[in-house]
Amino acid sequence: MKNISAKIKYFFLSVKENILTKMLGRHLDTSFSNSTSKTIISGTETVTLSAQTNQNIELVRKNVSDIMSACANNPDKLLEYIEAQGTKVYKLKNADKILKSIGEEEGLITPLKGYKALYLNFFIKHKIGFTSTPAIVLSEGIIEPYYLLREFYKWYSLNMKLPGFNFEAQENFKKYLKNVNDPSIRKLNYKSMLELKEAIARDSEANEFVINAVKQKEGGANVFKKMNNGGANI
C-alpha cells in the first residue's frame, strides 16, 4: 500500500467511526461533569471516566511519535520493541485467512474469549484455552510500514491500559463498523455503549496518528495534490 493510499484509507475509516460516535452520543446524553471526571447515568447504572484517561491519550501520542522517530518507522524494529515489552509476535503462512475465520484481521489481536480464543490458541500456540492474551499476528513476508504503525499505536494504547480493548467492546465495535445502523445498538446498556464509544475512540486515534505521519512524510500540499488528481487507489 502506498503512503497516499494509507492516508485515504484511514481517513474514510475515521469518517465512518465519527458517524458511529455521533449515533452513540445521542444515547449517552445524561451526564454531569467536573474538572476531573465525567459520570454517565442511566437508571441504576453509573460509569465514571477519570481525567487520567485523557492524560494517557496524550502520553500515548507523544511516546509513539518518539518511538516511531527513533525506529525510523521500521516495521522490524517496532516488532522488536513490542516483543521486548512481553507481547508475542507471530508470523504465519496465510495469517489473513486464518484470522478471517474468526472475524479478525492481521495486526493487533486484542484479548479473546470463547471459541475465538480456542481457535487462535490452537493455531498460534498449539494449545487449548478459552481465553487469549494480546498478540501481534501477521502473514509472512514484507510488512507495510504504515499498517504496522497503526497496529503499533493501538498496541501501545492497550499497553497503557486505555479503555475500549475489552472483548465485549471490541466485538461490538467490529459488528457496528460493518453496519452503523444496526438496530441492536439501542439494546446495549449504558456501560456497553460507553465501552463501544471508547473502542471507536482508540481506533480513531490510531487512524489520525497514521494520517498525520503520512502527511509529514509526503508533505501536506503534495498529499492533497495527489488526492485531487486521483493518484491513489483505495
PDB file of C-alpha atoms in Angstrom:
ATOM      1  CA  MET A   1       0.000   0.000   0.000  1.00  0.00           C
ATOM      2  CA  LYS A   2       1.418   3.393  -0.949  1.00  0.00           C
ATOM      3  CA  ASN A   3       1.635   6.195   1.611  1.00  0.00           C
ATOM      4  CA  ILE A   4      -1.161   8.178  -0.006  1.00  0.00           C
ATOM      5  CA  SER A   5      -3.342   5.075  -0.158  1.00  0.00           C
ATOM      6  CA  ALA A   6      -2.856   4.588   3.559  1.00  0.00           C
ATOM      7  CA  LYS A   7      -3.852   8.170   4.249  1.00  0.00           C
ATOM      8  CA  ILE A   8      -7.083   7.978   2.260  1.00  0.00           C
ATOM      9  CA  LYS A   9      -7.977   4.543   3.618  1.00  0.00           C
ATOM     10  CA  TYR A  10      -7.680   5.631   7.232  1.00  0.00           C
ATOM     11  CA  PHE A  11      -9.389   8.958   6.515  1.00  0.00           C
ATOM     12  CA  PHE A  12     -12.541   7.237   5.279  1.00  0.00           C
ATOM     13  CA  LEU A  13     -12.429   4.786   8.186  1.00  0.00           C
ATOM     14  CA  SER A  14     -12.242   7.755  10.560  1.00  0.00           C
ATOM     15  CA  VAL A  15     -15.294   9.328   8.901  1.00  0.00           C
ATOM     16  CA  LYS A  16     -17.259   6.128   9.421  1.00  0.00           C
ATOM     17  CA  GLU A  17     -16.151   5.983  13.048  1.00  0.00           C
ATOM     18  CA  ASN A  18     -17.211   9.598  13.588  1.00  0.00           C
ATOM     19  CA  ILE A  19     -20.706   8.780  12.332  1.00  0.00           C
ATOM     20  CA  LEU A  20     -20.973   5.931  14.816  1.00  0.00           C
ATOM     21  CA  THR A  21     -19.653   8.097  17.646  1.00  0.00           C
ATOM     22  CA  LYS A  22     -22.368  10.681  16.989  1.00  0.00           C
ATOM     23  CA  MET A  23     -25.013   7.970  16.956  1.00  0.00           C
ATOM     24  CA  LEU A  24     -23.808   6.694  20.307  1.00  0.00           C
ATOM     25  CA  GLY A  25     -23.682  10.225  21.643  1.00  0.00           C
ATOM     26  CA  ARG A  26     -27.407  10.580  21.202  1.00  0.00           C
ATOM     27  CA  HIS A  27     -27.864   7.692  23.620  1.00  0.00           C
ATOM     28  CA  LEU A  28     -25.238   8.907  26.083  1.00  0.00           C
ATOM     29  CA  ASP A  29     -26.795  12.270  26.760  1.00  0.00           C
ATOM     30  CA  THR A  30     -27.432  12.057  30.514  1.00  0.00           C
ATOM     31  CA  SER A  31     -24.333  13.230  32.288  1.00  0.00           C
ATOM     32  CA  PHE A  32     -22.698  15.690  34.641  1.00  0.00           C
ATOM     33  CA  SER A  33     -19.107  16.841  34.711  1.00  0.00           C
ATOM     34  CA  ASN A  34     -16.478  18.426  36.909  1.00  0.00           C
ATOM     35  CA  SER A  35     -12.860  19.300  36.271  1.00  0.00           C
ATOM     36  CA  THR A  36     -11.555  15.785  36.789  1.00  0.00           C
ATOM     37  CA  SER A  37     -14.242  13.333  35.734  1.00  0.00           C
ATOM     38  CA  LYS A  38     -17.431  12.743  33.810  1.00  0.00           C
ATOM     39  CA  THR A  39     -20.182  10.469  35.054  1.00  0.00           C
ATOM     40  CA  ILE A  40     -22.766   8.881  32.794  1.00  0.00           C
ATOM     41  CA  ILE A  41     -26.031   7.842  34.492  1.00  0.00           C
ATOM     42  CA  SER A  42     -28.795   5.580  33.225  1.00  0.00           C
ATOM     43  CA  GLY A  43     -31.276   4.158  35.695  1.00  0.00           C
ATOM     44  CA  THR A  44     -29.261   2.182  38.228  1.00  0.00           C
ATOM     45  CA  GLU A  45     -26.026   2.249  36.208  1.00  0.00           C
ATOM     46  CA  THR A  46     -23.274   4.762  36.828  1.00  0.00           C
ATOM     47  CA  VAL A  47     -19.940   4.899  34.985  1.00  0.00           C
ATOM     48  CA  THR A  48     -17.237   7.435  35.822  1.00  0.00           C
ATOM     49  CA  LEU A  49     -14.458   8.451  33.433  1.00  0.00           C
ATOM     50  CA  SER A  50     -11.257   9.732  35.026  1.00  0.00           C
ATOM     51  CA  ALA A  51      -9.345  12.680  33.601  1.00  0.00           C
ATOM     52  CA  GLN A  52      -6.346  10.348  33.765  1.00  0.00           C
ATOM     53  CA  THR A  53      -7.633   8.741  30.553  1.00  0.00           C
ATOM     54  CA  ASN A  54      -7.190  11.982  28.627  1.00  0.00           C
ATOM     55  CA  GLN A  55      -3.694  12.402  30.021  1.00  0.00           C
ATOM     56  CA  ASN A  56      -2.779   8.894  28.926  1.00  0.00           C
ATOM     57  CA  ILE A  57      -4.164   9.511  25.435  1.00  0.00           C
ATOM     58  CA  GLU A  58      -1.766  12.438  25.043  1.00  0.00           C
ATOM     59  CA  LEU A  59       1.089  10.395  26.517  1.00  0.00           C
ATOM     60  CA  VAL A  60       0.465   7.598  24.002  1.00  0.00           C
ATOM     61  CA  ARG A  61       0.550  10.057  21.110  1.00  0.00           C
ATOM     62  CA  LYS A  62       3.830  11.588  22.284  1.00  0.00           C
ATOM     63  CA  ASN A  63       5.552   8.312  23.124  1.00  0.00           C
ATOM     64  CA  VAL A  64       4.582   6.571  19.888  1.00  0.00           C
ATOM     65  CA  SER A  65       5.786   9.582  17.934  1.00  0.00           C
ATOM     66  CA  ASP A  66       9.157   9.398  19.728  1.00  0.00           C
ATOM     67  CA  ILE A  67       9.429   5.640  19.180  1.00  0.00           C
ATOM     68  CA  MET A  68       8.486   5.980  15.507  1.00  0.00           C
ATOM     69  CA  SER A  69      11.217   8.582  15.018  1.00  0.00           C
ATOM     70  CA  ALA A  70      13.796   6.540  16.893  1.00  0.00           C
ATOM     71  CA  CYS A  71      12.969   3.449  14.812  1.00  0.00           C
ATOM     72  CA  ALA A  72      12.603   5.426  11.553  1.00  0.00           C
ATOM     73  CA  ASN A  73       9.197   3.707  11.313  1.00  0.00           C
ATOM     74  CA  ASN A  74      10.971   0.431  10.565  1.00  0.00           C
ATOM     75  CA  PRO A  75       8.420  -2.405  10.984  1.00  0.00           C
ATOM     76  CA  ASP A  76      11.011  -4.910  12.205  1.00  0.00           C
ATOM     77  CA  LYS A  77      12.236  -2.531  14.897  1.00  0.00           C
ATOM     78  CA  LEU A  78       8.694  -1.783  16.021  1.00  0.00           C
ATOM     79  CA  LEU A  79       8.028  -5.508  16.304  1.00  0.00           C
ATOM     80  CA  GLU A  80      11.228  -5.932  18.322  1.00  0.00           C
ATOM     81  CA  TYR A  81      10.001  -3.223  20.678  1.00  0.00           C
ATOM     82  CA  ILE A  82       6.648  -4.970  21.086  1.00  0.00           C
ATOM     83  CA  GLU A  83       8.306  -8.293  21.876  1.00  0.00           C
ATOM     84  CA  ALA A  84      10.665  -6.628  24.343  1.00  0.00           C
ATOM     85  CA  GLN A  85       7.600  -5.446  26.256  1.00  0.00           C
ATOM     86  CA  GLY A  86       6.324  -9.009  26.593  1.00  0.00           C
ATOM     87  CA  THR A  87       3.772  -9.233  23.775  1.00  0.00           C
ATOM     88  CA  LYS A  88       4.197 -12.187  21.436  1.00  0.00           C
ATOM     89  CA  VAL A  89       4.585 -11.597  17.693  1.00  0.00           C
ATOM     90  CA  TYR A  90       3.560 -14.394  15.339  1.00  0.00           C
ATOM     91  CA  LYS A  91       4.241 -14.597  11.605  1.00  0.00           C
ATOM     92  CA  LEU A  92       2.139 -17.274   9.979  1.00  0.00           C
ATOM     93  CA  LYS A  93       1.621 -18.536   6.483  1.00  0.00           C
ATOM     94  CA  ASN A  94      -1.800 -17.308   5.324  1.00  0.00           C
ATOM     95  CA  ALA A  95      -2.422 -15.473   8.592  1.00  0.00           C
ATOM     96  CA  ASP A  96      -5.095 -13.370   6.900  1.00  0.00           C
ATOM     97  CA  LYS A  97      -7.143 -16.463   6.021  1.00  0.00           C
ATOM     98  CA  ILE A  98      -6.697 -17.992   9.471  1.00  0.00           C
ATOM     99  CA  LEU A  99      -7.851 -14.803  11.197  1.00  0.00           C
ATOM    100  CA  LYS A 100     -10.727 -14.197   8.807  1.00  0.00           C
ATOM    101  CA  SER A 101     -12.330 -17.412  10.055  1.00  0.00           C
ATOM    102  CA  ILE A 102     -12.935 -15.733  13.419  1.00  0.00           C
ATOM    103  CA  GLY A 103     -13.617 -12.230  12.153  1.00  0.00           C
ATOM    104  CA  GLU A 104     -10.168 -10.852  12.943  1.00  0.00           C
ATOM    105  CA  GLU A 105      -7.576  -9.094  10.809  1.00  0.00           C
ATOM    106  CA  GLU A 106      -3.794  -9.119  10.761  1.00  0.00           C
ATOM    107  CA  GLY A 107      -2.107  -6.926  13.337  1.00  0.00           C
ATOM    108  CA  LEU A 108      -3.057  -6.460  16.957  1.00  0.00           C
ATOM    109  CA  ILE A 109      -5.309  -9.197  18.272  1.00  0.00           C
ATOM    110  CA  THR A 110      -6.876  -7.981  21.495  1.00  0.00           C
ATOM    111  CA  PRO A 111      -7.789 -10.475  24.250  1.00  0.00           C
ATOM    112  CA  LEU A 112     -10.328 -13.012  23.005  1.00  0.00           C
ATOM    113  CA  LYS A 113     -12.779 -15.332  24.724  1.00  0.00           C
ATOM    114  CA  GLY A 114     -14.698 -18.477  23.888  1.00  0.00           C
ATOM    115  CA  TYR A 115     -14.378 -20.214  20.538  1.00  0.00           C
ATOM    116  CA  LYS A 116     -12.338 -17.337  19.075  1.00  0.00           C
ATOM    117  CA  ALA A 117      -9.687 -17.736  21.758  1.00  0.00           C
ATOM    118  CA  LEU A 118      -9.781 -21.506  21.368  1.00  0.00           C
ATOM    119  CA  TYR A 119      -9.220 -21.217  17.614  1.00  0.00           C
ATOM    120  CA  LEU A 120      -6.423 -18.656  17.920  1.00  0.00           C
ATOM    121  CA  ASN A 121      -4.623 -20.513  20.702  1.00  0.00           C
ATOM    122  CA  PHE A 122      -4.665 -23.687  18.641  1.00  0.00           C
ATOM    123  CA  PHE A 123      -3.120 -22.061  15.572  1.00  0.00           C
ATOM    124  CA  ILE A 124      -0.512 -19.832  17.207  1.00  0.00           C
ATOM    125  CA  LYS A 125       0.346 -21.695  20.412  1.00  0.00           C
ATOM    126  CA  HIS A 126      -0.834 -25.217  19.643  1.00  0.00           C
ATOM    127  CA  LYS A 127      -2.610 -25.170  22.971  1.00  0.00           C
ATOM    128  CA  ILE A 128      -6.209 -25.309  24.126  1.00  0.00           C
ATOM    129  CA  GLY A 129      -7.647 -22.353  26.020  1.00  0.00           C
ATOM    130  CA  PHE A 130     -10.822 -20.315  26.061  1.00  0.00           C
ATOM    131  CA  THR A 131      -9.081 -17.012  26.756  1.00  0.00           C
ATOM    132  CA  SER A 132      -6.143 -15.440  24.942  1.00  0.00           C
ATOM    133  CA  THR A 133      -3.630 -12.717  25.680  1.00  0.00           C
ATOM    134  CA  PRO A 134      -2.870  -9.789  23.332  1.00  0.00           C
ATOM    135  CA  ALA A 135      -0.685 -10.712  20.371  1.00  0.00           C
ATOM    136  CA  ILE A 136       0.508  -9.392  17.040  1.00  0.00           C
ATOM    137  CA  VAL A 137      -0.313 -11.817  14.232  1.00  0.00           C
ATOM    138  CA  LEU A 138       0.986 -11.173  10.709  1.00  0.00           C
ATOM    139  CA  SER A 139       1.485 -13.039   7.467  1.00  0.00           C
ATOM    140  CA  GLU A 140       4.989 -13.980   6.427  1.00  0.00           C
ATOM    141  CA  GLY A 141       6.687 -11.572   4.040  1.00  0.00           C
ATOM    142  CA  ILE A 142       7.038  -7.813   3.629  1.00  0.00           C
ATOM    143  CA  ILE A 143       5.216  -5.684   6.212  1.00  0.00           C
ATOM    144  CA  GLU A 144       3.596  -2.423   5.088  1.00  0.00           C
ATOM    145  CA  PRO A 145       5.105   0.247   7.399  1.00  0.00           C
ATOM    146  CA  TYR A 146       2.024   2.410   7.917  1.00  0.00           C
ATOM    147  CA  TYR A 147      -0.267  -0.533   8.505  1.00  0.00           C
ATOM    148  CA  LEU A 148       2.051  -1.783  11.228  1.00  0.00           C
ATOM    149  CA  LEU A 149       2.389   1.734  12.649  1.00  0.00           C
ATOM    150  CA  ARG A 150      -1.393   1.812  13.092  1.00  0.00           C
ATOM    151  CA  GLU A 151      -1.342  -1.560  14.843  1.00  0.00           C
ATOM    152  CA  PHE A 152       1.611  -0.452  16.978  1.00  0.00           C
ATOM    153  CA  TYR A 153      -0.326   2.617  18.059  1.00  0.00           C
ATOM    154  CA  LYS A 154      -3.302   0.512  19.138  1.00  0.00           C
ATOM    155  CA  TRP A 155      -0.986  -1.940  20.904  1.00  0.00           C
ATOM    156  CA  TYR A 156       0.688   0.895  22.797  1.00  0.00           C
ATOM    157  CA  SER A 157      -2.723   2.260  23.829  1.00  0.00           C
ATOM    158  CA  LEU A 158      -3.691  -1.189  25.091  1.00  0.00           C
ATOM    159  CA  ASN A 159      -0.398  -1.467  26.951  1.00  0.00           C
ATOM    160  CA  MET A 160      -1.119   1.895  28.582  1.00  0.00           C
ATOM    161  CA  LYS A 161      -4.408   0.392  29.791  1.00  0.00           C
ATOM    162  CA  LEU A 162      -6.597   2.825  27.894  1.00  0.00           C
ATOM    163  CA  PRO A 163     -10.254   1.690  27.873  1.00  0.00           C
ATOM    164  CA  GLY A 164     -12.028   0.126  24.908  1.00  0.00           C
ATOM    165  CA  PHE A 165      -9.941  -3.024  24.409  1.00  0.00           C
ATOM    166  CA  ASN A 166     -12.000  -5.490  26.423  1.00  0.00           C
ATOM    167  CA  PHE A 167     -13.508  -8.387  24.478  1.00  0.00           C
ATOM    168  CA  GLU A 168     -17.123  -7.213  24.502  1.00  0.00           C
ATOM    169  CA  ALA A 169     -16.248  -3.665  23.406  1.00  0.00           C
ATOM    170  CA  GLN A 170     -14.104  -4.907  20.540  1.00  0.00           C
ATOM    171  CA  GLU A 171     -16.767  -7.377  19.400  1.00  0.00           C
ATOM    172  CA  ASN A 172     -19.405  -4.642  19.350  1.00  0.00           C
ATOM    173  CA  PHE A 173     -17.015  -2.332  17.512  1.00  0.00           C
ATOM    174  CA  LYS A 174     -16.413  -4.832  14.717  1.00  0.00           C
ATOM    175  CA  LYS A 175     -20.125  -5.533  14.478  1.00  0.00           C
ATOM    176  CA  TYR A 176     -21.224  -1.920  14.232  1.00  0.00           C
ATOM    177  CA  LEU A 177     -18.373  -0.842  11.997  1.00  0.00           C
ATOM    178  CA  LYS A 178     -19.889  -3.154   9.395  1.00  0.00           C
ATOM    179  CA  ASN A 179     -23.347  -1.660   9.886  1.00  0.00           C
ATOM    180  CA  VAL A 180     -23.627   1.601  11.819  1.00  0.00           C
ATOM    181  CA  ASN A 181     -27.417   1.458  11.517  1.00  0.00           C
ATOM    182  CA  ASP A 182     -27.767  -1.891  13.247  1.00  0.00           C
ATOM    183  CA  PRO A 183     -30.910  -1.510  15.415  1.00  0.00           C
ATOM    184  CA  SER A 184     -29.467  -3.675  18.169  1.00  0.00           C
ATOM    185  CA  ILE A 185     -27.301  -0.742  19.257  1.00  0.00           C
ATOM    186  CA  ARG A 186     -30.320   0.531  21.169  1.00  0.00           C
ATOM    187  CA  LYS A 187     -30.383  -2.708  23.149  1.00  0.00           C
ATOM    188  CA  LEU A 188     -26.953  -2.115  24.652  1.00  0.00           C
ATOM    189  CA  ASN A 189     -26.905  -0.870  28.223  1.00  0.00           C
ATOM    190  CA  TYR A 190     -25.080   2.357  29.013  1.00  0.00           C
ATOM    191  CA  LYS A 191     -21.939   0.590  30.165  1.00  0.00           C
ATOM    192  CA  SER A 192     -21.704  -1.336  26.887  1.00  0.00           C
ATOM    193  CA  MET A 193     -22.380   1.811  24.847  1.00  0.00           C
ATOM    194  CA  LEU A 194     -19.686   3.687  26.709  1.00  0.00           C
ATOM    195  CA  GLU A 195     -17.197   0.847  26.189  1.00  0.00           C
ATOM    196  CA  LEU A 196     -18.070   0.801  22.482  1.00  0.00           C
ATOM    197  CA  LYS A 197     -17.505   4.529  22.268  1.00  0.00           C
ATOM    198  CA  GLU A 198     -14.064   4.066  23.842  1.00  0.00           C
ATOM    199  CA  ALA A 199     -13.227   1.299  21.348  1.00  0.00           C
ATOM    200  CA  ILE A 200     -14.118   3.623  18.477  1.00  0.00           C
ATOM    201  CA  ALA A 201     -12.021   6.388  20.019  1.00  0.00           C
ATOM    202  CA  ARG A 202      -8.942   4.176  20.271  1.00  0.00           C
ATOM    203  CA  ASP A 203      -9.211   3.145  16.619  1.00  0.00           C
ATOM    204  CA  SER A 204      -9.806   6.739  15.519  1.00  0.00           C
ATOM    205  CA  GLU A 205      -6.761   7.929  17.452  1.00  0.00           C
ATOM    206  CA  ALA A 206      -4.612   5.349  15.658  1.00  0.00           C
ATOM    207  CA  ASN A 207      -6.031   6.372  12.269  1.00  0.00           C
ATOM    208  CA  GLU A 208      -5.427  10.050  12.969  1.00  0.00           C
ATOM    209  CA  PHE A 209      -1.848   9.355  14.008  1.00  0.00           C
ATOM    210  CA  VAL A 210      -1.119   7.456  10.791  1.00  0.00           C
ATOM    211  CA  ILE A 211      -2.772  10.128   8.638  1.00  0.00           C
ATOM    212  CA  ASN A 212      -0.561  12.784  10.237  1.00  0.00           C
ATOM    213  CA  ALA A 213       2.534  10.593   9.854  1.00  0.00           C
ATOM    214  CA  VAL A 214       1.842  10.158   6.142  1.00  0.00           C
ATOM    215  CA  LYS A 215       1.233  13.889   5.715  1.00  0.00           C
ATOM    216  CA  GLN A 216       4.557  14.664   7.346  1.00  0.00           C
ATOM    217  CA  LYS A 217       6.311  12.122   5.150  1.00  0.00           C
ATOM    218  CA  GLU A 218       4.671  13.178   1.905  1.00  0.00           C
ATOM    219  CA  GLY A 219       4.310  16.875   2.665  1.00  0.00           C
ATOM    220  CA  GLY A 220       0.824  18.274   3.191  1.00  0.00           C
ATOM    221  CA  ALA A 221       0.489  20.079  -0.142  1.00  0.00           C
ATOM    222  CA  ASN A 222       1.810  17.117  -2.100  1.00  0.00           C
ATOM    223  CA  VAL A 223      -0.669  14.764  -0.406  1.00  0.00           C
ATOM    224  CA  PHE A 224      -3.696  16.879  -1.235  1.00  0.00           C
ATOM    225  CA  LYS A 225      -2.468  17.408  -4.795  1.00  0.00           C
ATOM    226  CA  LYS A 226      -2.304  13.649  -5.260  1.00  0.00           C
ATOM    227  CA  MET A 227      -5.762  13.254  -3.755  1.00  0.00           C
ATOM    228  CA  ASN A 228      -7.241  15.825  -6.124  1.00  0.00           C
ATOM    229  CA  ASN A 229      -5.560  14.167  -9.086  1.00  0.00           C
ATOM    230  CA  GLY A 230      -6.875  10.744  -8.131  1.00  0.00           C
ATOM    231  CA  GLY A 231      -3.363   9.479  -7.626  1.00  0.00           C
ATOM    232  CA  ALA A 232      -4.234   6.635  -5.267  1.00  0.00           C
ATOM    233  CA  ASN A 233      -6.337   3.532  -5.145  1.00  0.00           C
ATOM    234  CA  ILE A 234      -8.345   2.660  -2.077  1.00  0.00           C
TER     235      ILE A 234
END
